[in-house]
mmCIF file of C-alpha atoms and ligand atoms in Angstrom:
data_model
loop_
_atom_site.group_PDB
_atom_site.id
_atom_site.type_symbol
_atom_site.label_atom_id
_atom_site.label_comp_id
_atom_site.label_asym_id
_atom_site.label_seq_id
_atom_site.Cartn_x
_atom_site.Cartn_y
_atom_site.Cartn_z
ATOM 1 C CA MET A 18 4.764 27.729 -9.827
ATOM 2 C CA SER A 19 8.523 27.910 -10.468
ATOM 3 C CA LYS A 20 9.938 30.198 -13.150
ATOM 4 C CA LEU A 21 11.565 27.261 -14.880
ATOM 5 C CA LEU A 22 8.303 25.370 -15.058
ATOM 6 C CA LYS A 23 6.545 28.434 -16.411
ATOM 7 C CA LYS A 24 9.186 28.708 -19.141
ATOM 8 C CA LEU A 25 8.897 25.028 -19.907
ATOM 9 C CA LYS A 26 5.142 25.238 -20.042
ATOM 10 C CA HIS A 27 5.394 28.102 -22.430
ATOM 11 C CA ALA A 28 7.864 26.282 -24.653
ATOM 12 C CA LEU A 29 5.892 23.081 -24.615
ATOM 13 C CA LYS A 30 2.517 24.683 -24.958
ATOM 14 C CA GLN A 31 0.507 22.541 -27.252
ATOM 15 C CA LYS A 32 -3.113 22.068 -28.101
ATOM 16 C CA LYS A 33 -3.809 18.623 -26.876
ATOM 17 C CA LYS A 34 -6.957 16.865 -25.778
ATOM 18 C CA ILE A 35 -7.271 14.235 -23.101
ATOM 19 C CA SER A 36 -7.905 11.003 -24.887
ATOM 20 C CA LYS A 37 -10.288 8.283 -23.961
ATOM 21 C CA SER A 38 -8.353 5.166 -23.128
ATOM 22 C CA GLU A 39 -8.809 1.487 -23.515
ATOM 23 C CA SER A 40 -10.912 -0.146 -20.865
ATOM 24 C CA VAL A 41 -9.163 -1.502 -17.783
ATOM 25 C CA GLY A 42 -11.489 -1.208 -14.844
ATOM 26 C CA VAL A 43 -14.253 -2.821 -12.834
ATOM 27 C CA GLU A 44 -17.355 -0.588 -13.122
ATOM 28 C CA GLU A 45 -14.968 1.560 -14.981
ATOM 29 C CA ARG A 46 -15.610 4.775 -16.768
ATOM 30 C CA VAL A 47 -12.781 6.650 -18.387
ATOM 31 C CA VAL A 48 -13.922 10.093 -19.361
ATOM 32 C CA ASP A 49 -12.695 13.091 -21.185
ATOM 33 C CA ILE A 50 -12.691 15.766 -18.516
ATOM 34 C CA SER A 51 -10.825 18.414 -20.461
ATOM 35 C CA GLU A 52 -13.740 20.129 -22.097
ATOM 36 C CA GLU A 53 -15.599 20.526 -18.858
ATOM 37 C CA VAL A 54 -12.558 21.753 -16.999
ATOM 38 C CA LEU A 55 -10.997 24.146 -19.449
ATOM 39 C CA ASP A 56 -12.921 26.808 -21.287
ATOM 40 C CA ASP A 57 -11.466 26.074 -24.676
ATOM 41 C CA GLY A 58 -11.474 22.325 -24.287
ATOM 42 C CA TYR A 59 -7.729 22.097 -24.720
ATOM 43 C CA LEU A 60 -4.955 21.230 -22.402
ATOM 44 C CA ASP A 61 -1.804 23.010 -21.625
ATOM 45 C CA VAL A 62 0.355 20.077 -20.637
ATOM 46 C CA GLN A 63 3.880 20.225 -19.360
ATOM 47 C CA GLU A 64 4.852 16.996 -21.047
ATOM 48 C CA ASP A 65 3.242 14.196 -22.882
ATOM 49 C CA LYS A 66 2.506 12.295 -19.707
ATOM 50 C CA THR A 67 -0.644 10.564 -18.584
ATOM 51 C CA VAL A 68 -1.537 9.818 -14.982
ATOM 52 C CA VAL A 69 -4.337 7.349 -14.346
ATOM 53 C CA ILE A 70 -6.400 7.997 -11.242
ATOM 54 C CA PHE A 71 -8.044 4.944 -9.676
ATOM 55 C CA ALA A 72 -10.902 6.142 -7.483
ATOM 56 C CA VAL A 73 -11.650 3.642 -4.715
ATOM 57 C CA GLY A 74 -13.743 5.817 -2.365
ATOM 58 C CA GLY A 75 -13.235 7.076 1.212
ATOM 59 C CA THR A 76 -13.674 10.510 2.716
ATOM 60 C CA ILE A 77 -12.017 12.099 -0.329
ATOM 61 C CA ALA A 78 -15.096 10.971 -2.297
ATOM 62 C CA THR A 79 -17.692 11.910 0.307
ATOM 63 C CA ARG A 80 -20.502 14.363 0.605
ATOM 64 C CA THR A 81 -22.606 14.996 3.698
ATOM 65 C CA ASN A 82 -25.980 13.284 3.415
ATOM 66 C CA GLU A 83 -29.339 14.575 4.667
ATOM 67 C CA GLU A 84 -28.767 13.078 8.103
ATOM 68 C CA GLY A 85 -25.445 14.874 8.404
ATOM 69 C CA TYR A 86 -23.197 11.849 7.863
ATOM 70 C CA LEU A 87 -20.380 11.490 5.361
ATOM 71 C CA VAL A 88 -21.031 8.994 2.578
ATOM 72 C CA PRO A 89 -18.942 8.287 -0.550
ATOM 73 C CA ALA A 90 -20.768 10.013 -3.378
ATOM 74 C CA MET A 91 -18.242 11.586 -5.753
ATOM 75 C CA SER A 92 -16.865 9.869 -8.813
ATOM 76 C CA GLY A 93 -13.215 10.269 -9.754
ATOM 77 C CA GLU A 94 -14.186 12.671 -12.530
ATOM 78 C CA GLU A 95 -16.171 14.880 -10.157
ATOM 79 C CA LEU A 96 -13.201 15.046 -7.828
ATOM 80 C CA CYS A 97 -10.781 15.879 -10.660
ATOM 81 C CA LYS A 98 -13.029 18.652 -11.892
ATOM 82 C CA GLU A 99 -12.509 20.412 -8.571
ATOM 83 C CA VAL A 100 -8.726 20.515 -9.136
ATOM 84 C CA PRO A 101 -8.208 21.578 -12.750
ATOM 85 C CA GLU A 102 -4.607 22.438 -11.798
ATOM 86 C CA ILE A 103 -3.703 18.762 -12.192
ATOM 87 C CA LEU A 104 -3.937 19.278 -15.925
ATOM 88 C CA ASP A 105 -0.922 21.592 -15.743
ATOM 89 C CA PHE A 106 1.178 18.526 -15.107
ATOM 90 C CA CYS A 107 -0.204 15.734 -17.221
ATOM 91 C CA ASN A 108 -3.107 14.235 -19.080
ATOM 92 C CA VAL A 109 -5.522 12.533 -16.744
ATOM 93 C CA GLU A 110 -7.654 9.434 -17.004
ATOM 94 C CA VAL A 111 -10.035 8.188 -14.363
ATOM 95 C CA VAL A 112 -10.948 4.642 -13.460
ATOM 96 C CA ASN A 113 -13.845 4.391 -11.027
ATOM 97 C CA PHE A 114 -12.740 1.202 -9.326
ATOM 98 C CA SER A 115 -15.287 1.421 -6.484
ATOM 99 C CA CYS A 116 -17.032 4.018 -4.340
ATOM 100 C CA VAL A 117 -16.822 2.654 -0.799
ATOM 101 C CA GLN A 118 -15.491 3.559 2.614
ATOM 102 C CA SER A 119 -12.151 1.851 3.050
ATOM 103 C CA THR A 120 -13.518 -0.293 5.859
ATOM 104 C CA ALA A 121 -15.226 -2.225 3.052
ATOM 105 C CA VAL A 122 -12.022 -2.755 1.046
ATOM 106 C CA THR A 123 -10.975 -6.426 1.094
ATOM 107 C CA PRO A 124 -7.656 -8.135 0.284
ATOM 108 C CA GLU A 125 -9.364 -9.544 -2.831
ATOM 109 C CA MET A 126 -10.150 -6.002 -3.992
ATOM 110 C CA MET A 127 -6.523 -5.075 -3.342
ATOM 111 C CA LEU A 128 -5.361 -7.943 -5.565
ATOM 112 C CA GLU A 129 -7.741 -6.882 -8.337
ATOM 113 C CA LEU A 130 -6.561 -3.285 -8.019
ATOM 114 C CA SER A 131 -2.951 -4.448 -8.198
ATOM 115 C CA LYS A 132 -3.594 -6.371 -11.419
ATOM 116 C CA GLN A 133 -5.366 -3.427 -13.024
ATOM 117 C CA ILE A 134 -2.622 -1.009 -12.033
ATOM 118 C CA GLN A 135 0.129 -3.263 -13.347
ATOM 119 C CA LYS A 136 -1.731 -3.571 -16.634
ATOM 120 C CA THR A 137 -2.216 0.184 -16.820
ATOM 121 C CA LEU A 138 1.428 0.968 -16.132
ATOM 122 C CA GLN A 139 2.478 -1.191 -19.057
ATOM 123 C CA ARG A 140 1.070 1.457 -21.383
ATOM 124 C CA PRO A 141 4.052 3.538 -22.510
ATOM 125 C CA GLU A 142 2.284 6.891 -22.243
ATOM 126 C CA VAL A 143 1.252 6.327 -18.623
ATOM 127 C CA SER A 144 3.813 7.831 -16.276
ATOM 128 C CA GLY A 145 2.197 6.861 -12.999
ATOM 129 C CA VAL A 146 -0.941 6.029 -11.075
ATOM 130 C CA VAL A 147 -2.754 7.784 -8.245
ATOM 131 C CA VAL A 148 -5.181 5.839 -6.058
ATOM 132 C CA THR A 149 -7.742 7.854 -4.086
ATOM 133 C CA HIS A 150 -8.760 5.782 -1.078
ATOM 134 C CA GLY A 151 -10.273 5.971 2.396
ATOM 135 C CA THR A 152 -7.691 6.664 5.052
ATOM 136 C CA ASP A 153 -8.721 3.968 7.522
ATOM 137 C CA THR A 154 -7.152 1.122 5.557
ATOM 138 C CA LEU A 155 -5.106 3.108 3.063
ATOM 139 C CA GLU A 156 -1.826 1.836 4.526
ATOM 140 C CA GLU A 157 -2.925 -1.769 3.967
ATOM 141 C CA THR A 158 -3.818 -1.253 0.318
ATOM 142 C CA ALA A 159 -0.560 0.645 -0.234
ATOM 143 C CA TYR A 160 1.384 -2.185 1.343
ATOM 144 C CA PHE A 161 -0.487 -4.862 -0.596
ATOM 145 C CA LEU A 162 0.225 -3.066 -3.868
ATOM 146 C CA SER A 163 3.908 -2.939 -2.980
ATOM 147 C CA ILE A 164 4.166 -6.647 -2.174
ATOM 148 C CA SER A 165 2.144 -7.784 -5.161
ATOM 149 C CA LEU A 166 4.128 -6.076 -7.908
ATOM 150 C CA SER A 167 5.703 -8.898 -9.847
ATOM 151 C CA ASP A 168 9.514 -9.007 -9.803
ATOM 152 C CA GLU A 169 9.646 -8.422 -13.505
ATOM 153 C CA PHE A 170 7.405 -5.407 -13.155
ATOM 154 C CA GLN A 171 9.301 -3.689 -10.413
ATOM 155 C CA ASN A 172 12.719 -4.328 -11.947
ATOM 156 C CA GLN A 173 11.748 -2.580 -15.132
ATOM 157 C CA ASN A 174 9.246 -0.071 -13.992
ATOM 158 C CA SER A 175 10.132 3.348 -12.774
ATOM 159 C CA LYS A 176 6.528 4.500 -12.640
ATOM 160 C CA PRO A 177 5.194 5.531 -9.243
ATOM 161 C CA ILE A 178 2.005 4.310 -7.613
ATOM 162 C CA VAL A 179 0.777 7.025 -5.242
ATOM 163 C CA LEU A 180 -2.041 6.593 -2.739
ATOM 164 C CA THR A 181 -3.881 9.462 -1.177
ATOM 165 C CA GLY A 182 -7.141 10.438 0.494
ATOM 166 C CA SER A 183 -8.506 13.134 2.749
ATOM 167 C CA MET A 184 -9.365 13.615 6.380
ATOM 168 C CA ARG A 185 -12.097 16.197 5.747
ATOM 169 C CA GLY A 186 -15.235 15.549 3.767
ATOM 170 C CA GLY A 187 -15.707 16.808 0.221
ATOM 171 C CA ASP A 188 -17.982 19.653 1.271
ATOM 172 C CA ALA A 189 -16.038 20.712 4.389
ATOM 173 C CA VAL A 190 -14.213 24.003 4.685
ATOM 174 C CA GLY A 191 -10.559 23.275 3.973
ATOM 175 C CA PHE A 192 -11.265 19.980 2.194
ATOM 176 C CA ASP A 193 -7.746 18.502 2.052
ATOM 177 C CA GLY A 194 -8.603 16.055 -0.743
ATOM 178 C CA LEU A 195 -7.885 18.664 -3.398
ATOM 179 C CA SER A 196 -4.359 19.516 -2.305
ATOM 180 C CA ASN A 197 -3.621 15.848 -1.604
ATOM 181 C CA LEU A 198 -4.772 14.864 -5.092
ATOM 182 C CA LEU A 199 -2.779 17.641 -6.741
ATOM 183 C CA SER A 200 0.417 16.775 -4.848
ATOM 184 C CA SER A 201 -0.063 13.073 -5.574
ATOM 185 C CA VAL A 202 -0.365 13.778 -9.292
ATOM 186 C CA LYS A 203 2.916 15.691 -9.114
ATOM 187 C CA VAL A 204 4.562 12.681 -7.477
ATOM 188 C CA ALA A 205 3.031 10.354 -10.080
ATOM 189 C CA CYS A 206 4.670 12.455 -12.828
ATOM 190 C CA HIS A 207 8.056 11.973 -11.216
ATOM 191 C CA ASP A 208 10.123 8.905 -12.191
ATOM 192 C CA VAL A 209 10.887 6.491 -9.368
ATOM 193 C CA GLU A 210 14.552 6.978 -8.591
ATOM 194 C CA ASP A 211 16.977 4.262 -7.548
ATOM 195 C CA ASN A 212 16.615 3.562 -3.897
ATOM 196 C CA THR A 213 13.162 5.102 -3.536
ATOM 197 C CA PRO A 214 9.994 3.050 -3.125
ATOM 198 C CA GLN A 215 7.669 2.611 -6.088
ATOM 199 C CA VAL A 216 4.518 2.556 -3.969
ATOM 200 C CA VAL A 217 4.095 5.588 -1.731
ATOM 201 C CA VAL A 218 1.444 7.467 0.191
ATOM 202 C CA CYS A 219 1.319 11.214 -0.446
ATOM 203 C CA PHE A 220 -0.559 13.104 2.245
ATOM 204 C CA ASN A 221 -0.266 16.637 3.550
ATOM 205 C CA ASP A 222 2.621 17.155 1.082
ATOM 206 C CA GLU A 223 4.663 14.384 2.671
ATOM 207 C CA ILE A 224 5.655 11.209 0.848
ATOM 208 C CA HIS A 225 5.745 7.973 2.847
ATOM 209 C CA ALA A 226 6.924 4.474 1.944
ATOM 210 C CA ALA A 227 4.093 1.945 1.739
ATOM 211 C CA SER A 228 5.989 -0.394 4.039
ATOM 212 C CA ARG A 229 6.329 2.136 6.860
ATOM 213 C CA VAL A 230 3.349 4.463 6.693
ATOM 214 C CA GLN A 231 0.593 4.367 9.309
ATOM 215 C CA LYS A 232 -2.487 6.409 10.066
ATOM 216 C CA THR A 233 -1.504 7.803 13.455
ATOM 217 C CA HIS A 234 -4.270 10.310 14.131
ATOM 218 C CA THR A 235 -8.035 9.926 13.784
ATOM 219 C CA SER A 236 -8.789 13.438 12.546
ATOM 220 C CA LYS A 237 -5.805 15.688 11.773
ATOM 221 C CA THR A 238 -4.947 16.416 8.162
ATOM 222 C CA SER A 239 -1.408 15.344 9.060
ATOM 223 C CA ALA A 240 -2.728 11.905 10.022
ATOM 224 C CA PHE A 241 -0.098 9.883 8.149
ATOM 225 C CA THR A 242 3.376 9.322 9.540
ATOM 226 C CA SER A 243 6.042 6.634 9.355
ATOM 227 C CA PRO A 244 6.886 5.978 13.016
ATOM 228 C CA GLY A 245 10.571 5.439 13.532
ATOM 229 C CA TRP A 246 11.378 6.339 9.903
ATOM 230 C CA GLY A 247 9.819 9.604 8.831
ATOM 231 C CA PRO A 248 8.769 10.549 5.310
ATOM 232 C CA VAL A 249 10.879 9.528 2.302
ATOM 233 C CA GLY A 250 10.234 12.806 0.523
ATOM 234 C CA TYR A 251 7.984 15.776 0.191
ATOM 235 C CA VAL A 252 6.209 18.016 -2.305
ATOM 236 C CA ASP A 253 7.099 21.687 -2.275
ATOM 237 C CA GLU A 254 5.060 23.842 -4.658
ATOM 238 C CA ASP A 255 5.629 22.196 -8.049
ATOM 239 C CA SER A 256 8.671 20.158 -7.092
ATOM 240 C CA VAL A 257 8.992 16.676 -5.660
ATOM 241 C CA TYR A 258 11.985 15.850 -3.470
ATOM 242 C CA PHE A 259 13.075 12.437 -2.338
ATOM 243 C CA ARG A 260 15.495 11.970 0.489
ATOM 244 C CA ALA A 261 18.733 10.311 -0.500
ATOM 245 C CA GLY A 262 18.900 6.695 0.599
ATOM 246 C CA ALA A 263 15.150 6.358 1.067
ATOM 247 C CA LEU A 264 13.763 2.911 1.677
ATOM 248 C CA ASN A 265 14.281 0.368 -1.033
ATOM 249 C CA GLN A 266 11.498 -1.430 -2.831
ATOM 250 C CA ASP A 267 9.422 -3.478 -0.469
ATOM 251 C CA THR A 268 9.355 -6.576 -2.565
ATOM 252 C CA GLY A 269 11.785 -8.840 -4.334
ATOM 253 C CA PHE A 270 10.003 -12.115 -3.892
ATOM 254 C CA ASN A 271 10.755 -14.865 -6.301
ATOM 255 C CA PHE A 272 7.349 -16.300 -6.997
ATOM 256 C CA PRO A 273 4.720 -14.864 -9.347
ATOM 257 C CA THR A 274 1.637 -12.970 -8.190
ATOM 258 C CA PRO A 275 -1.086 -15.498 -7.305
ATOM 259 C CA ASP A 276 -4.347 -15.396 -9.268
ATOM 260 C CA LYS A 277 -6.406 -15.588 -6.095
ATOM 261 C CA LEU A 278 -5.892 -15.111 -2.385
ATOM 262 C CA THR A 279 -6.578 -18.578 -1.069
ATOM 263 C CA ALA A 280 -5.135 -18.283 2.437
ATOM 264 C CA ASN A 281 -6.837 -17.009 5.577
ATOM 265 C CA VAL A 282 -4.764 -15.354 8.278
ATOM 266 C CA GLU A 283 -5.900 -13.962 11.632
ATOM 267 C CA ILE A 284 -4.298 -11.543 14.087
ATOM 268 C CA VAL A 285 -4.047 -12.188 17.829
ATOM 269 C CA LYS A 286 -3.001 -9.483 20.258
ATOM 270 C CA ALA A 287 -1.152 -10.795 23.316
ATOM 271 C CA VAL A 288 -2.384 -9.422 26.649
ATOM 272 C CA THR A 289 -1.051 -9.846 30.167
ATOM 273 C CA GLY A 290 -1.928 -13.255 31.580
ATOM 274 C CA ASP A 291 -2.809 -14.556 28.097
ATOM 275 C CA LYS A 292 -3.191 -18.350 27.996
ATOM 276 C CA GLY A 293 -3.575 -18.580 24.250
ATOM 277 C CA GLN A 294 -7.267 -19.489 24.216
ATOM 278 C CA TYR A 295 -7.902 -17.490 21.098
ATOM 279 C CA ILE A 296 -5.034 -19.280 19.369
ATOM 280 C CA ASP A 297 -6.560 -22.633 20.361
ATOM 281 C CA TYR A 298 -9.850 -21.515 18.861
ATOM 282 C CA LEU A 299 -8.086 -20.522 15.626
ATOM 283 C CA ILE A 300 -6.382 -23.917 15.362
ATOM 284 C CA SER A 301 -9.802 -25.466 14.807
ATOM 285 C CA GLN A 302 -10.681 -22.960 12.078
ATOM 286 C CA ASP A 303 -9.991 -22.867 8.352
ATOM 287 C CA ILE A 304 -7.022 -20.542 8.621
ATOM 288 C CA GLN A 305 -3.490 -21.082 7.434
ATOM 289 C CA GLY A 306 -1.631 -18.444 9.409
ATOM 290 C CA ILE A 307 -1.681 -16.509 12.677
ATOM 291 C CA VAL A 308 0.024 -13.191 13.324
ATOM 292 C CA ILE A 309 0.671 -12.584 17.006
ATOM 293 C CA GLU A 310 1.249 -9.078 18.336
ATOM 294 C CA GLY A 311 3.623 -9.645 21.233
ATOM 295 C CA PHE A 312 4.990 -7.215 23.805
ATOM 296 C CA GLY A 313 8.003 -5.007 23.065
ATOM 297 C CA ARG A 314 10.444 -6.957 20.883
ATOM 298 C CA GLY A 315 7.631 -9.452 20.251
ATOM 299 C CA ASN A 316 7.845 -11.468 23.476
ATOM 300 C CA LEU A 317 4.799 -13.410 24.651
ATOM 301 C CA PRO A 318 3.392 -14.181 28.084
ATOM 302 C CA PRO A 319 4.918 -17.554 29.152
ATOM 303 C CA GLU A 320 1.531 -19.264 29.380
ATOM 304 C CA MET A 321 0.772 -18.441 25.767
ATOM 305 C CA MET A 322 3.714 -20.502 24.464
ATOM 306 C CA PRO A 323 2.074 -23.974 24.551
ATOM 307 C CA ALA A 324 -0.774 -22.679 22.351
ATOM 308 C CA VAL A 325 1.759 -21.261 19.881
ATOM 309 C CA GLU A 326 3.445 -24.670 19.734
ATOM 310 C CA ARG A 327 0.083 -26.357 19.193
ATOM 311 C CA ALA A 328 -0.660 -23.981 16.312
ATOM 312 C CA LEU A 329 2.697 -24.707 14.667
ATOM 313 C CA ASN A 330 2.240 -28.460 15.148
ATOM 314 C CA ALA A 331 -1.193 -28.148 13.562
ATOM 315 C CA GLY A 332 0.495 -26.740 10.426
ATOM 316 C CA LYS A 333 -0.405 -23.075 10.899
ATOM 317 C CA GLU A 334 2.277 -20.543 10.048
ATOM 318 C CA VAL A 335 2.940 -18.170 12.943
ATOM 319 C CA VAL A 336 4.487 -14.755 12.482
ATOM 320 C CA ILE A 337 5.420 -12.523 15.390
ATOM 321 C CA ALA A 338 4.653 -8.786 15.357
ATOM 322 C CA THR A 339 4.706 -6.240 18.156
ATOM 323 C CA ARG A 340 2.081 -4.154 19.936
ATOM 324 C CA VAL A 341 4.578 -1.270 19.984
ATOM 325 C CA ALA A 342 4.111 1.411 17.295
ATOM 326 C CA SER A 343 7.565 1.111 15.756
ATOM 327 C CA GLY A 344 10.747 -0.930 15.845
ATOM 328 C CA ARG A 345 11.920 -4.420 14.897
ATOM 329 C CA VAL A 346 10.857 -7.727 16.429
ATOM 330 C CA LEU A 347 13.994 -9.480 17.717
ATOM 331 C CA ASP A 348 15.246 -12.373 19.832
ATOM 332 C CA SER A 349 17.094 -10.418 22.472
ATOM 333 C CA ASP A 350 15.344 -11.759 25.583
ATOM 334 C CA GLY A 351 15.897 -15.221 27.073
ATOM 335 C CA SER A 352 12.913 -15.688 29.419
ATOM 336 C CA PRO A 353 10.106 -18.215 28.833
ATOM 337 C CA GLY A 354 7.748 -17.067 26.056
ATOM 338 C CA SER A 355 10.449 -14.886 24.544
ATOM 339 C CA VAL A 356 11.019 -14.446 20.833
ATOM 340 C CA LYS A 357 13.954 -16.876 21.166
ATOM 341 C CA ASP A 358 11.457 -19.578 22.229
ATOM 342 C CA VAL A 359 8.977 -18.887 19.446
ATOM 343 C CA ILE A 360 11.725 -19.019 16.816
ATOM 344 C CA GLN A 361 12.843 -22.377 18.188
ATOM 345 C CA ALA A 362 9.260 -23.580 17.976
ATOM 346 C CA GLY A 363 9.162 -22.607 14.272
ATOM 347 C CA ALA A 364 7.658 -19.119 14.137
ATOM 348 C CA ILE A 365 8.841 -16.348 11.825
ATOM 349 C CA LEU A 366 9.672 -12.784 12.864
ATOM 350 C CA GLY A 367 7.634 -10.068 11.163
ATOM 351 C CA GLY A 368 10.289 -7.324 10.949
ATOM 352 C CA GLU A 369 9.153 -3.742 11.415
ATOM 353 C CA SER A 370 5.691 -3.917 9.871
ATOM 354 C CA THR A 371 2.363 -3.549 11.623
ATOM 355 C CA SER A 372 0.367 -6.718 12.265
ATOM 356 C CA ALA A 373 -2.192 -5.700 9.629
ATOM 357 C CA LYS A 374 0.527 -5.501 6.979
ATOM 358 C CA ILE A 375 2.127 -8.727 8.160
ATOM 359 C CA ARG A 376 -1.248 -10.423 7.832
ATOM 360 C CA LEU A 377 -1.583 -9.261 4.229
ATOM 361 C CA LEU A 378 1.921 -10.425 3.360
ATOM 362 C CA LEU A 379 1.356 -13.830 4.966
ATOM 363 C CA MET A 380 -1.968 -14.234 3.124
ATOM 364 C CA TYR A 381 -0.215 -13.297 -0.081
ATOM 365 C CA LEU A 382 2.735 -15.655 0.388
ATOM 366 C CA LEU A 383 0.531 -18.560 1.469
ATOM 367 C CA SER A 384 -1.539 -18.076 -1.687
ATOM 368 C CA GLN A 385 1.428 -18.454 -4.047
ATOM 369 C CA PRO A 386 1.175 -21.933 -5.638
ATOM 370 C CA LYS A 387 4.972 -22.133 -6.041
ATOM 371 C CA ALA A 388 5.549 -21.241 -2.409
ATOM 372 C CA LEU A 389 3.091 -23.922 -1.326
ATOM 373 C CA GLU A 390 4.943 -26.482 -3.440
ATOM 374 C CA LEU A 391 8.171 -25.459 -1.755
ATOM 375 C CA ARG A 392 6.484 -25.770 1.620
ATOM 376 C CA LYS A 393 5.643 -29.406 0.870
ATOM 377 C CA GLU A 394 9.006 -30.307 -0.627
ATOM 378 C CA ASP A 395 11.336 -28.488 1.725
ATOM 379 C CA PRO A 396 9.694 -26.981 4.832
ATOM 380 C CA GLU A 397 12.956 -25.547 6.183
ATOM 381 C CA LEU A 398 13.739 -23.744 2.945
ATOM 382 C CA PHE A 399 10.157 -22.486 2.879
ATOM 383 C CA ARG A 400 10.575 -21.022 6.358
ATOM 384 C CA ALA A 401 13.773 -19.335 5.222
ATOM 385 C CA TYR A 402 11.818 -17.913 2.281
ATOM 386 C CA LEU A 403 9.145 -16.588 4.627
ATOM 387 C CA GLN A 404 11.724 -15.047 6.930
ATOM 388 C CA GLU A 405 13.486 -13.482 3.954
ATOM 389 C CA CYS A 406 10.214 -11.888 2.855
ATOM 390 C CA PHE A 407 9.395 -10.521 6.301
ATOM 391 C CA ASP A 408 12.825 -9.425 7.438
ATOM 392 C CA PRO A 409 15.829 -10.137 5.232
ATOM 393 C CA VAL A 410 18.143 -8.735 7.893
ATOM 394 C CA LEU A 411 17.262 -11.647 10.148
ATOM 395 C CA SER A 412 16.914 -14.453 7.636
ATOM 396 C CA GLU A 413 20.650 -14.548 7.071
ATOM 397 C CA ARG A 414 21.328 -14.974 10.749
ATOM 398 C CA LEU A 415 18.521 -17.412 11.453
ATOM 399 C CA PHE A 416 18.810 -19.669 8.414
ATOM 400 C CA SER A 417 21.968 -21.191 7.014
ATOM 401 C CA VAL A 418 20.120 -22.274 3.840
ATOM 402 C CA LYS A 419 20.039 -18.730 2.498
HETATM 403 N N1 LIG B 4 -14.051 6.215 6.777
HETATM 404 C C1 LIG B 4 -13.128 6.736 5.859
HETATM 405 C C2 LIG B 4 -12.469 5.589 5.105
HETATM 406 O O1 LIG B 4 -13.005 5.197 4.084
HETATM 407 C C3 LIG B 4 -12.114 7.578 6.502
HETATM 408 C C4 LIG B 4 -11.331 8.384 5.522
HETATM 409 O O2 LIG B 4 -11.332 8.162 4.349
HETATM 410 O O3 LIG B 4 -10.651 9.314 5.998
HETATM 411 O O4 LIG B 4 -11.460 5.081 5.487
#
């Protein structure tokens, strides 16, 4: 702990209890953990800040069962009790949102989580939120939270939303969930600065933008990276540093958050010799959008093109992603099946996001009632809107309506 912080702590030392808060959660339980954590039942808080921890599940909540497998078993309070140091930084409340492996987290759960977090952050005493989550789909939930913050919310809100988890189980030697939780709480106490993202993933003391972060290793505690970008900041002892000029907010969309996710979107991975049979199958299904992972810059095998055209003619939205780990999808190639061809046919380019994130964004956009109205009234303007949401750098070049 830094000398300055020690001095501050001393100066600010106050006898203060964690308060029970108003109810916000599904299956929620907000508890007073102070008495169990600290001998005298009082907190020594640095400032009058409250961080709300939404426990979703994942390895960070697991224990090994009798058969030797990891299963989510720990509540948010149980986890917090193992890291009493978090109370050096803030008051803590826990919302037990769910207790599942992240493979069971759905886009609908992400929307519900987003609503609850936005409501929570409106409380003046809450300085930020930490979400503990399984690592397998953590990047998708982080991304969904970033795209579903209403414009009004993100313009006025400097409160961070920090996602974290662990790679080792709760009873393993070197359980990384404790240090990840502590570092995430530190980030959640830190105001979002201009030019830094509001939704971040904090893992292994690195801070990553929700739009760029990916799980890039199946077992290492340094599993999260942002290919092609790097972290936007880091935690060093008690301090949080953001890199100057970090990525901007991910959102900025004009339409309000939808009440429900009504759209279905599927992902198709292009393979050599692909004739688009899977796309043809999807055309007959109740889906509104298809994300296609092309090769390199997003180019498709020539024989796949007719199926893409059929999908567009059938009213499905098509967004192009890439199978490559990082880099932007772009129309730089002129051969048959190239990105140039798919743009001409009416597809949208997905920018630098992974196909899983593009799918979530397309589901989200196609569930916005106002966007659907626009789609009916002015399809070209709607496409410009979509392109703007996926890759504003390209929308200006591709659409004169902007
Ligand atoms: N299976 C776990 C999950 O819920 C993996 C983890 O949390 O690391 O994603």
